[in-house]
Structure formats: C-alpha cells, structure tokens
Amino acid sequence: DAKTTQPNSMESNEEEPVHLPCNHSTISGTDYIHWYRQLPSQGPEYVIHGLTSNVNNRMASLAIAEDRKSSTLILHRATLRDAAVYYCILRDPSIGNEKLTFGTGTRLTIIP
Amino acid sequence: DAGVIQSPRHEVTEMGQEVTLRCKPISGHDYLFWYRQTMMRGLELLIYFNNNVPIDDSGMPEDRFSAKMPNASFSTLKIQPSEPRDSAVYFCASSLGRVHSGNTIYFGEGSWLTVV
C-alpha cells in the first residue's frame, strides 16, 4: 500500500483558515487521494477526494501538488465543529481491492 | 436517506459470551465494510463484501470472528467466544460502486463493545 504521512496534531484559531498537509511520495498514477474526518464519538465521514486537479466542495478544498507527492486539505474558516481527526488516505492500488487503509491522522484542535 | 444503521450502539458482555453486531447499509450500495477501532491499532478493516459476497477477510483477527451478509440490506459480525481484547468500536460502512473510482464510503455511528 502507498503510505501517507501527516502531522500528529495541529491547532488553529476559530474562524481562521486551516491547512492540513499530507505527504504521499509513493503514490501511483491511478491512486485517488481521499480525506475523511472523525468527530469525537462518531464514525469517520467523507470530506473530499481528488486525483490530479484541485477540488472544492462545501466542506473544504483539496490542493494537490503538481507531482502528486503531497496534498493539502484546506478548511477556509474553521469552526469549533471542525475539531476532529483528519485522515489522508490513498486507495489501495491492487486491482479489485477496495480497501481504504486509515493511518493515524492529524488531530485538529480549534481554539475559541 | 437514513445512512448506515448499526445495532446495538453499546454492548457490555462477559468474556466467553457470543456477540452479534448488526448493520443495515445504505439502500442501493453494493459494497459493505466492517472496521474495528482501538486506541492501540486505530481503524482496521476487518472484511468487506461486494454484492453480498465476501471479497477480502484478511483483516479478520482469528476464527472467533465471522461475518455474513445474507442479503443486500443486512450484515452481521459475530464474535464467539468474546474476549476482553475484543473491546473496541466496530464500524460498518457502505459504498456505491468501487472505492478506487473515487466513490466515497459512508460509515455508521459504530457499535461500542466492552468485554469484561
């Protein structure tokens, strides 16, 4: 499986933008980059995903480096509700294998 | 849509007892996943199904664990006999289509299992 590397934890002030980095230097050409987050006492929830181009949705933006070896999840205006563990995940490249393998993620703390 | 529904939400059982966790995936989703989360090991994929057929059970820890999907709207994860080290949060999730194509996985709220 291709590996991802994320900081263990980050802090941000409420109502400020947050940039969550992820390194994936061994990514293959067909791997999608998925971001999920897990709020306290809840199951993980989808945030965003992309392949090559930058992506935007109502929750966040995903900026993917030109060489695809890193990506950044951007929360444009953090709220207290965004405090969660954020997982950057690469899809297992094995043909027919649908696993999403979660790492340890980044624990994001929002400071009021 | 009601989302992925799991039951029970919380269970406390004694060592040696059988535990059955249940899951109803989102209607129309053809992939179903069982994950386990512990502080020590994080989120681990136990098994997943496609169109009710088990595809990969390499994450199932041992023979005490078994999972079935008798139809498209129901799956069970059974632990028999249970042990204290099985204490964890068990998540069921489902997906429409293949994950590697970019389709997202939707998780339930989890079943919190404590084995004493």
PDB file of C-alpha atoms in Angstrom:
ATOM      1  CA  ASP A   1       0.000   0.000   0.000  1.00  0.00           C
ATOM      2  CA  ALA A   2       1.148   3.519  -0.695  1.00  0.00           C
ATOM      3  CA  LYS A   3       1.811   5.347   2.565  1.00  0.00           C
ATOM      4  CA  THR A   4       0.766   8.762   3.756  1.00  0.00           C
ATOM      5  CA  THR A   5       2.476  10.938   6.355  1.00  0.00           C
ATOM      6  CA  GLN A   6       0.575  13.503   8.387  1.00  0.00           C
ATOM      7  CA  PRO A   7       1.446  15.571  11.455  1.00  0.00           C
ATOM      8  CA  ASN A   8       0.067  14.000  14.613  1.00  0.00           C
ATOM      9  CA  SER A   9      -1.661  17.172  15.724  1.00  0.00           C
ATOM     10  CA  MET A  10      -2.361  20.766  14.768  1.00  0.00           C
ATOM     11  CA  GLU A  11      -4.050  23.726  16.369  1.00  0.00           C
ATOM     12  CA  SER A  12      -5.886  26.586  14.778  1.00  0.00           C
ATOM     13  CA  ASN A  13      -7.875  29.574  15.914  1.00  0.00           C
ATOM     14  CA  GLU A  14     -11.573  29.658  15.305  1.00  0.00           C
ATOM     15  CA  GLU A  15     -12.661  31.452  12.130  1.00  0.00           C
ATOM     16  CA  GLU A  16      -9.193  31.246  10.610  1.00  0.00           C
ATOM     17  CA  PRO A  17      -8.158  29.061   7.658  1.00  0.00           C
ATOM     18  CA  VAL A  18      -6.534  25.713   8.361  1.00  0.00           C
ATOM     19  CA  HIS A  19      -4.090  23.928   6.084  1.00  0.00           C
ATOM     20  CA  LEU A  20      -3.658  20.229   6.836  1.00  0.00           C
ATOM     21  CA  PRO A  21      -0.707  18.692   4.985  1.00  0.00           C
ATOM     22  CA  CYS A  22      -0.253  15.144   3.766  1.00  0.00           C
ATOM     23  CA  ASN A  23       2.789  13.601   2.127  1.00  0.00           C
ATOM     24  CA  HIS A  24       2.386  10.605  -0.173  1.00  0.00           C
ATOM     25  CA  SER A  25       5.634  10.301  -2.076  1.00  0.00           C
ATOM     26  CA  THR A  26       4.948   6.714  -3.222  1.00  0.00           C
ATOM     27  CA  ILE A  27       1.565   7.475  -4.757  1.00  0.00           C
ATOM     28  CA  SER A  28       0.838   5.684  -8.011  1.00  0.00           C
ATOM     29  CA  GLY A  29      -0.614   7.330 -11.087  1.00  0.00           C
ATOM     30  CA  THR A  30      -4.112   5.995 -10.561  1.00  0.00           C
ATOM     31  CA  ASP A  31      -4.421   6.460  -6.794  1.00  0.00           C
ATOM     32  CA  TYR A  32      -7.159   8.760  -5.616  1.00  0.00           C
ATOM     33  CA  ILE A  33      -6.428  10.931  -2.578  1.00  0.00           C
ATOM     34  CA  HIS A  34      -9.259  10.740  -0.069  1.00  0.00           C
ATOM     35  CA  TRP A  35      -9.765  12.812   3.068  1.00  0.00           C
ATOM     36  CA  TYR A  36     -12.020  11.696   5.857  1.00  0.00           C
ATOM     37  CA  ARG A  37     -12.515  13.121   9.303  1.00  0.00           C
ATOM     38  CA  GLN A  38     -13.728  11.631  12.538  1.00  0.00           C
ATOM     39  CA  LEU A  39     -15.524  13.807  15.041  1.00  0.00           C
ATOM     40  CA  PRO A  40     -15.444  12.699  18.691  1.00  0.00           C
ATOM     41  CA  SER A  41     -17.531   9.570  19.331  1.00  0.00           C
ATOM     42  CA  GLN A  42     -18.636   9.325  15.705  1.00  0.00           C
ATOM     43  CA  GLY A  43     -17.765   7.280  12.662  1.00  0.00           C
ATOM     44  CA  PRO A  44     -15.470   8.729  10.017  1.00  0.00           C
ATOM     45  CA  GLU A  45     -17.111  10.968   7.455  1.00  0.00           C
ATOM     46  CA  TYR A  46     -16.091  11.834   3.944  1.00  0.00           C
ATOM     47  CA  VAL A  47     -14.599  15.264   3.384  1.00  0.00           C
ATOM     48  CA  ILE A  48     -13.227  15.402  -0.136  1.00  0.00           C
ATOM     49  CA  HIS A  49     -11.249  13.466  -2.698  1.00  0.00           C
ATOM     50  CA  GLY A  50      -9.252  14.149  -5.846  1.00  0.00           C
ATOM     51  CA  LEU A  51      -6.961  12.676  -8.428  1.00  0.00           C
ATOM     52  CA  THR A  52      -4.894  15.405 -10.056  1.00  0.00           C
ATOM     53  CA  SER A  53      -6.673  18.732 -10.064  1.00  0.00           C
ATOM     54  CA  ASN A  54      -7.546  20.872  -7.085  1.00  0.00           C
ATOM     55  CA  VAL A  55     -11.041  20.208  -5.799  1.00  0.00           C
ATOM     56  CA  ASN A  56     -13.565  22.297  -3.908  1.00  0.00           C
ATOM     57  CA  ASN A  57     -16.769  21.391  -2.138  1.00  0.00           C
ATOM     58  CA  ARG A  58     -18.912  22.923   0.543  1.00  0.00           C
ATOM     59  CA  MET A  59     -16.773  21.498   3.316  1.00  0.00           C
ATOM     60  CA  ALA A  60     -13.240  22.100   2.146  1.00  0.00           C
ATOM     61  CA  SER A  61     -10.743  22.447  -0.656  1.00  0.00           C
ATOM     62  CA  LEU A  62      -8.085  19.972  -1.685  1.00  0.00           C
ATOM     63  CA  ALA A  63      -4.879  21.261  -3.183  1.00  0.00           C
ATOM     64  CA  ILE A  64      -2.789  18.587  -4.905  1.00  0.00           C
ATOM     65  CA  ALA A  65       0.830  19.199  -5.764  1.00  0.00           C
ATOM     66  CA  GLU A  66       1.753  19.022  -9.416  1.00  0.00           C
ATOM     67  CA  ASP A  67       3.872  15.902  -8.826  1.00  0.00           C
ATOM     68  CA  ARG A  68       1.076  14.439  -6.644  1.00  0.00           C
ATOM     69  CA  LYS A  69       3.546  13.602  -3.899  1.00  0.00           C
ATOM     70  CA  SER A  70       1.728  15.792  -1.420  1.00  0.00           C
ATOM     71  CA  SER A  71      -1.643  17.387  -0.860  1.00  0.00           C
ATOM     72  CA  THR A  72      -3.221  19.907   1.494  1.00  0.00           C
ATOM     73  CA  LEU A  73      -6.707  19.933   2.897  1.00  0.00           C
ATOM     74  CA  ILE A  74      -7.903  23.496   3.382  1.00  0.00           C
ATOM     75  CA  LEU A  75     -10.676  24.464   5.755  1.00  0.00           C
ATOM     76  CA  HIS A  76     -11.400  28.033   4.799  1.00  0.00           C
ATOM     77  CA  ARG A  77     -12.869  29.203   8.083  1.00  0.00           C
ATOM     78  CA  ALA A  78     -12.528  26.769  10.947  1.00  0.00           C
ATOM     79  CA  THR A  79     -15.306  26.404  13.471  1.00  0.00           C
ATOM     80  CA  LEU A  80     -15.353  24.520  16.750  1.00  0.00           C
ATOM     81  CA  ARG A  81     -17.268  21.787  14.983  1.00  0.00           C
ATOM     82  CA  ASP A  82     -14.243  21.135  12.774  1.00  0.00           C
ATOM     83  CA  ALA A  83     -12.284  19.744  15.727  1.00  0.00           C
ATOM     84  CA  ALA A  84     -11.650  16.162  14.658  1.00  0.00           C
ATOM     85  CA  VAL A  85      -9.061  13.678  13.488  1.00  0.00           C
ATOM     86  CA  TYR A  86      -8.393  14.150   9.775  1.00  0.00           C
ATOM     87  CA  TYR A  87      -7.235  11.196   7.717  1.00  0.00           C
ATOM     88  CA  CYS A  88      -5.465  11.423   4.400  1.00  0.00           C
ATOM     89  CA  ILE A  89      -5.893   8.117   2.610  1.00  0.00           C
ATOM     90  CA  LEU A  90      -4.744   6.583  -0.632  1.00  0.00           C
ATOM     91  CA  ARG A  91      -6.760   3.889  -2.198  1.00  0.00           C
ATOM     92  CA  ASP A  92      -5.008   0.521  -2.320  1.00  0.00           C
ATOM     93  CA  PRO A  93      -3.722   0.179  -5.867  1.00  0.00           C
ATOM     94  CA  SER A  94      -4.253  -3.566  -6.125  1.00  0.00           C
ATOM     95  CA  ILE A  95      -6.675  -4.305  -8.888  1.00  0.00           C
ATOM     96  CA  GLY A  96     -10.025  -5.242  -7.452  1.00  0.00           C
ATOM     97  CA  ASN A  97      -9.007  -4.322  -3.929  1.00  0.00           C
ATOM     98  CA  GLU A  98     -11.379  -1.795  -2.463  1.00  0.00           C
ATOM     99  CA  LYS A  99      -9.614  -1.197   0.819  1.00  0.00           C
ATOM    100  CA  LEU A 100      -9.207   2.256   2.280  1.00  0.00           C
ATOM    101  CA  THR A 101      -6.424   1.998   4.826  1.00  0.00           C
ATOM    102  CA  PHE A 102      -6.578   4.595   7.577  1.00  0.00           C
ATOM    103  CA  GLY A 103      -3.390   5.857   9.191  1.00  0.00           C
ATOM    104  CA  THR A 104      -3.121   7.740  12.464  1.00  0.00           C
ATOM    105  CA  GLY A 105      -4.342  11.034  11.022  1.00  0.00           C
ATOM    106  CA  THR A 106      -3.977  14.594  12.302  1.00  0.00           C
ATOM    107  CA  ARG A 107      -5.839  15.612  15.410  1.00  0.00           C
ATOM    108  CA  LEU A 108      -7.066  19.160  14.800  1.00  0.00           C
ATOM    109  CA  THR A 109      -7.830  21.338  17.796  1.00  0.00           C
ATOM    110  CA  ILE A 110      -9.742  24.557  17.291  1.00  0.00           C
ATOM    111  CA  ILE A 111      -9.060  27.313  19.772  1.00  0.00           C
ATOM    112  CA  PRO A 112     -12.035  29.569  20.518  1.00  0.00           C
TER     113      PRO A 112
ATOM    114  CA  ASP B   1     -31.525   8.707   3.493  1.00  0.00           C
ATOM    115  CA  ALA B   2     -31.145   7.177   6.939  1.00  0.00           C
ATOM    116  CA  GLY B   3     -27.487   6.372   6.465  1.00  0.00           C
ATOM    117  CA  VAL B   4     -25.756   3.217   7.648  1.00  0.00           C
ATOM    118  CA  ILE B   5     -27.568   1.830  10.671  1.00  0.00           C
ATOM    119  CA  GLN B   6     -25.791  -0.249  13.285  1.00  0.00           C
ATOM    120  CA  SER B   7     -27.045  -2.059  16.338  1.00  0.00           C
ATOM    121  CA  PRO B   8     -26.511  -2.292  19.183  1.00  0.00           C
ATOM    122  CA  ARG B   9     -24.892   1.089  19.786  1.00  0.00           C
ATOM    123  CA  HIS B  10     -23.402  -0.089  23.057  1.00  0.00           C
ATOM    124  CA  GLU B  11     -22.903  -3.564  24.454  1.00  0.00           C
ATOM    125  CA  VAL B  12     -21.232  -4.847  27.581  1.00  0.00           C
ATOM    126  CA  THR B  13     -20.785  -8.583  27.746  1.00  0.00           C
ATOM    127  CA  GLU B  14     -18.886 -11.129  29.757  1.00  0.00           C
ATOM    128  CA  MET B  15     -15.882 -12.960  28.446  1.00  0.00           C
ATOM    129  CA  GLY B  16     -16.872 -16.142  26.637  1.00  0.00           C
ATOM    130  CA  GLN B  17     -20.260 -14.883  25.515  1.00  0.00           C
ATOM    131  CA  GLU B  18     -21.302 -14.623  21.890  1.00  0.00           C
ATOM    132  CA  VAL B  19     -21.619 -11.131  20.470  1.00  0.00           C
ATOM    133  CA  THR B  20     -23.555 -10.274  17.321  1.00  0.00           C
ATOM    134  CA  LEU B  21     -23.277  -6.844  15.732  1.00  0.00           C
ATOM    135  CA  ARG B  22     -25.727  -5.853  13.022  1.00  0.00           C
ATOM    136  CA  CYS B  23     -25.601  -3.485  10.110  1.00  0.00           C
ATOM    137  CA  LYS B  24     -28.029  -2.133   7.548  1.00  0.00           C
ATOM    138  CA  PRO B  25     -26.171  -0.442   4.678  1.00  0.00           C
ATOM    139  CA  ILE B  26     -27.489   2.456   2.658  1.00  0.00           C
ATOM    140  CA  SER B  27     -30.033   1.215   0.152  1.00  0.00           C
ATOM    141  CA  GLY B  28     -28.520   0.561  -3.253  1.00  0.00           C
ATOM    142  CA  HIS B  29     -24.933   0.399  -2.033  1.00  0.00           C
ATOM    143  CA  ASP B  30     -23.182  -2.707  -3.251  1.00  0.00           C
ATOM    144  CA  TYR B  31     -20.085  -2.616  -1.041  1.00  0.00           C
ATOM    145  CA  LEU B  32     -20.176  -3.207   2.700  1.00  0.00           C
ATOM    146  CA  PHE B  33     -17.215  -2.886   5.055  1.00  0.00           C
ATOM    147  CA  TRP B  34     -16.598  -3.821   8.676  1.00  0.00           C
ATOM    148  CA  TYR B  35     -13.912  -1.815  10.514  1.00  0.00           C
ATOM    149  CA  ARG B  36     -12.661  -2.001  14.080  1.00  0.00           C
ATOM    150  CA  GLN B  37     -11.163   0.900  16.004  1.00  0.00           C
ATOM    151  CA  THR B  38      -8.996   0.717  19.120  1.00  0.00           C
ATOM    152  CA  MET B  39      -6.634   3.187  20.723  1.00  0.00           C
ATOM    153  CA  MET B  40      -3.675   0.916  20.072  1.00  0.00           C
ATOM    154  CA  ARG B  41      -4.331  -0.074  16.463  1.00  0.00           C
ATOM    155  CA  GLY B  42      -6.525   2.705  15.112  1.00  0.00           C
ATOM    156  CA  LEU B  43      -9.026   1.914  12.370  1.00  0.00           C
ATOM    157  CA  GLU B  44      -8.586  -1.531  10.840  1.00  0.00           C
ATOM    158  CA  LEU B  45     -10.545  -3.065   8.006  1.00  0.00           C
ATOM    159  CA  LEU B  46     -11.792  -6.497   9.034  1.00  0.00           C
ATOM    160  CA  ILE B  47     -13.709  -7.638   5.963  1.00  0.00           C
ATOM    161  CA  TYR B  48     -15.626  -6.294   3.020  1.00  0.00           C
ATOM    162  CA  PHE B  49     -18.392  -7.583   0.778  1.00  0.00           C
ATOM    163  CA  ASN B  50     -19.395  -6.840  -2.777  1.00  0.00           C
ATOM    164  CA  ASN B  51     -22.938  -7.738  -3.772  1.00  0.00           C
ATOM    165  CA  ASN B  52     -23.262  -9.793  -0.577  1.00  0.00           C
ATOM    166  CA  VAL B  53     -20.150 -11.864  -1.341  1.00  0.00           C
ATOM    167  CA  PRO B  54     -17.125 -11.640   0.981  1.00  0.00           C
ATOM    168  CA  ILE B  55     -14.203 -10.338  -1.051  1.00  0.00           C
ATOM    169  CA  ASP B  56     -11.392  -9.836   1.436  1.00  0.00           C
ATOM    170  CA  ASP B  57     -11.413 -11.133   5.000  1.00  0.00           C
ATOM    171  CA  SER B  58      -7.685 -10.874   5.575  1.00  0.00           C
ATOM    172  CA  GLY B  59      -8.258  -8.408   8.382  1.00  0.00           C
ATOM    173  CA  MET B  60     -10.402 -10.745  10.454  1.00  0.00           C
ATOM    174  CA  PRO B  61      -8.271 -11.358  13.538  1.00  0.00           C
ATOM    175  CA  GLU B  62      -8.982 -15.033  14.100  1.00  0.00           C
ATOM    176  CA  ASP B  63     -11.538 -17.785  13.819  1.00  0.00           C
ATOM    177  CA  ARG B  64     -13.578 -16.377  16.650  1.00  0.00           C
ATOM    178  CA  PHE B  65     -14.729 -13.675  14.250  1.00  0.00           C
ATOM    179  CA  SER B  66     -17.185 -14.317  11.446  1.00  0.00           C
ATOM    180  CA  ALA B  67     -19.217 -12.061   9.172  1.00  0.00           C
ATOM    181  CA  LYS B  68     -22.175 -12.742   6.949  1.00  0.00           C
ATOM    182  CA  MET B  69     -24.289 -10.806   4.506  1.00  0.00           C
ATOM    183  CA  PRO B  70     -27.418 -12.850   3.750  1.00  0.00           C
ATOM    184  CA  ASN B  71     -28.952 -10.098   1.631  1.00  0.00           C
ATOM    185  CA  ALA B  72     -28.256  -6.632   0.304  1.00  0.00           C
ATOM    186  CA  SER B  73     -29.765  -4.882   3.306  1.00  0.00           C
ATOM    187  CA  PHE B  74     -28.273  -6.757   6.245  1.00  0.00           C
ATOM    188  CA  SER B  75     -24.932  -7.914   7.576  1.00  0.00           C
ATOM    189  CA  THR B  76     -23.714  -9.357  10.858  1.00  0.00           C
ATOM    190  CA  LEU B  77     -20.359  -9.543  12.570  1.00  0.00           C
ATOM    191  CA  LYS B  78     -20.184 -12.270  15.173  1.00  0.00           C
ATOM    192  CA  ILE B  79     -17.600 -12.895  17.867  1.00  0.00           C
ATOM    193  CA  GLN B  80     -17.720 -16.271  19.577  1.00  0.00           C
ATOM    194  CA  PRO B  81     -16.368 -16.581  22.188  1.00  0.00           C
ATOM    195  CA  SER B  82     -15.652 -12.968  23.053  1.00  0.00           C
ATOM    196  CA  GLU B  83     -12.508 -11.910  24.915  1.00  0.00           C
ATOM    197  CA  PRO B  84     -11.587  -8.667  26.701  1.00  0.00           C
ATOM    198  CA  ARG B  85      -9.142  -7.776  23.905  1.00  0.00           C
ATOM    199  CA  ASP B  86     -12.100  -7.611  21.516  1.00  0.00           C
ATOM    200  CA  SER B  87     -13.280  -4.463  23.274  1.00  0.00           C
ATOM    201  CA  ALA B  88     -13.394  -1.793  20.582  1.00  0.00           C
ATOM    202  CA  VAL B  89     -15.692   0.284  18.435  1.00  0.00           C
ATOM    203  CA  TYR B  90     -16.905  -1.654  15.423  1.00  0.00           C
ATOM    204  CA  PHE B  91     -17.937   0.383  12.409  1.00  0.00           C
ATOM    205  CA  CYS B  92     -19.972  -0.750   9.457  1.00  0.00           C
ATOM    206  CA  ALA B  93     -19.718   1.245   6.249  1.00  0.00           C
ATOM    207  CA  SER B  94     -21.101   1.064   2.744  1.00  0.00           C
ATOM    208  CA  SER B  95     -20.254   2.414  -0.669  1.00  0.00           C
ATOM    209  CA  LEU B  96     -21.946   2.777  -4.016  1.00  0.00           C
ATOM    210  CA  GLY B  97     -19.610   1.367  -6.582  1.00  0.00           C
ATOM    211  CA  ARG B  98     -15.898   0.875  -6.399  1.00  0.00           C
ATOM    212  CA  VAL B  99     -13.949   2.919  -3.873  1.00  0.00           C
ATOM    213  CA  HIS B 100     -10.925   3.211  -6.112  1.00  0.00           C
ATOM    214  CA  SER B 101     -13.033   5.043  -8.654  1.00  0.00           C
ATOM    215  CA  GLY B 102     -13.494   7.797  -6.151  1.00  0.00           C
ATOM    216  CA  ASN B 103     -16.811   6.721  -4.664  1.00  0.00           C
ATOM    217  CA  THR B 104     -16.983   7.570  -1.001  1.00  0.00           C
ATOM    218  CA  ILE B 105     -17.563   5.314   1.960  1.00  0.00           C
ATOM    219  CA  TYR B 106     -20.339   6.137   4.403  1.00  0.00           C
ATOM    220  CA  PHE B 107     -19.855   4.998   7.975  1.00  0.00           C
ATOM    221  CA  GLY B 108     -22.345   4.145  10.650  1.00  0.00           C
ATOM    222  CA  GLU B 109     -22.092   5.529  14.162  1.00  0.00           C
ATOM    223  CA  GLY B 110     -20.430   2.390  15.451  1.00  0.00           C
ATOM    224  CA  SER B 111     -21.112  -0.329  17.976  1.00  0.00           C
ATOM    225  CA  TRP B 112     -19.183   0.217  21.200  1.00  0.00           C
ATOM    226  CA  LEU B 113     -18.282  -3.199  22.588  1.00  0.00           C
ATOM    227  CA  THR B 114     -16.891  -3.834  26.040  1.00  0.00           C
ATOM    228  CA  VAL B 115     -15.988  -7.384  27.052  1.00  0.00           C
ATOM    229  CA  VAL B 116     -15.380  -7.819  30.780  1.00  0.00           C
TER     230      VAL B 116
END
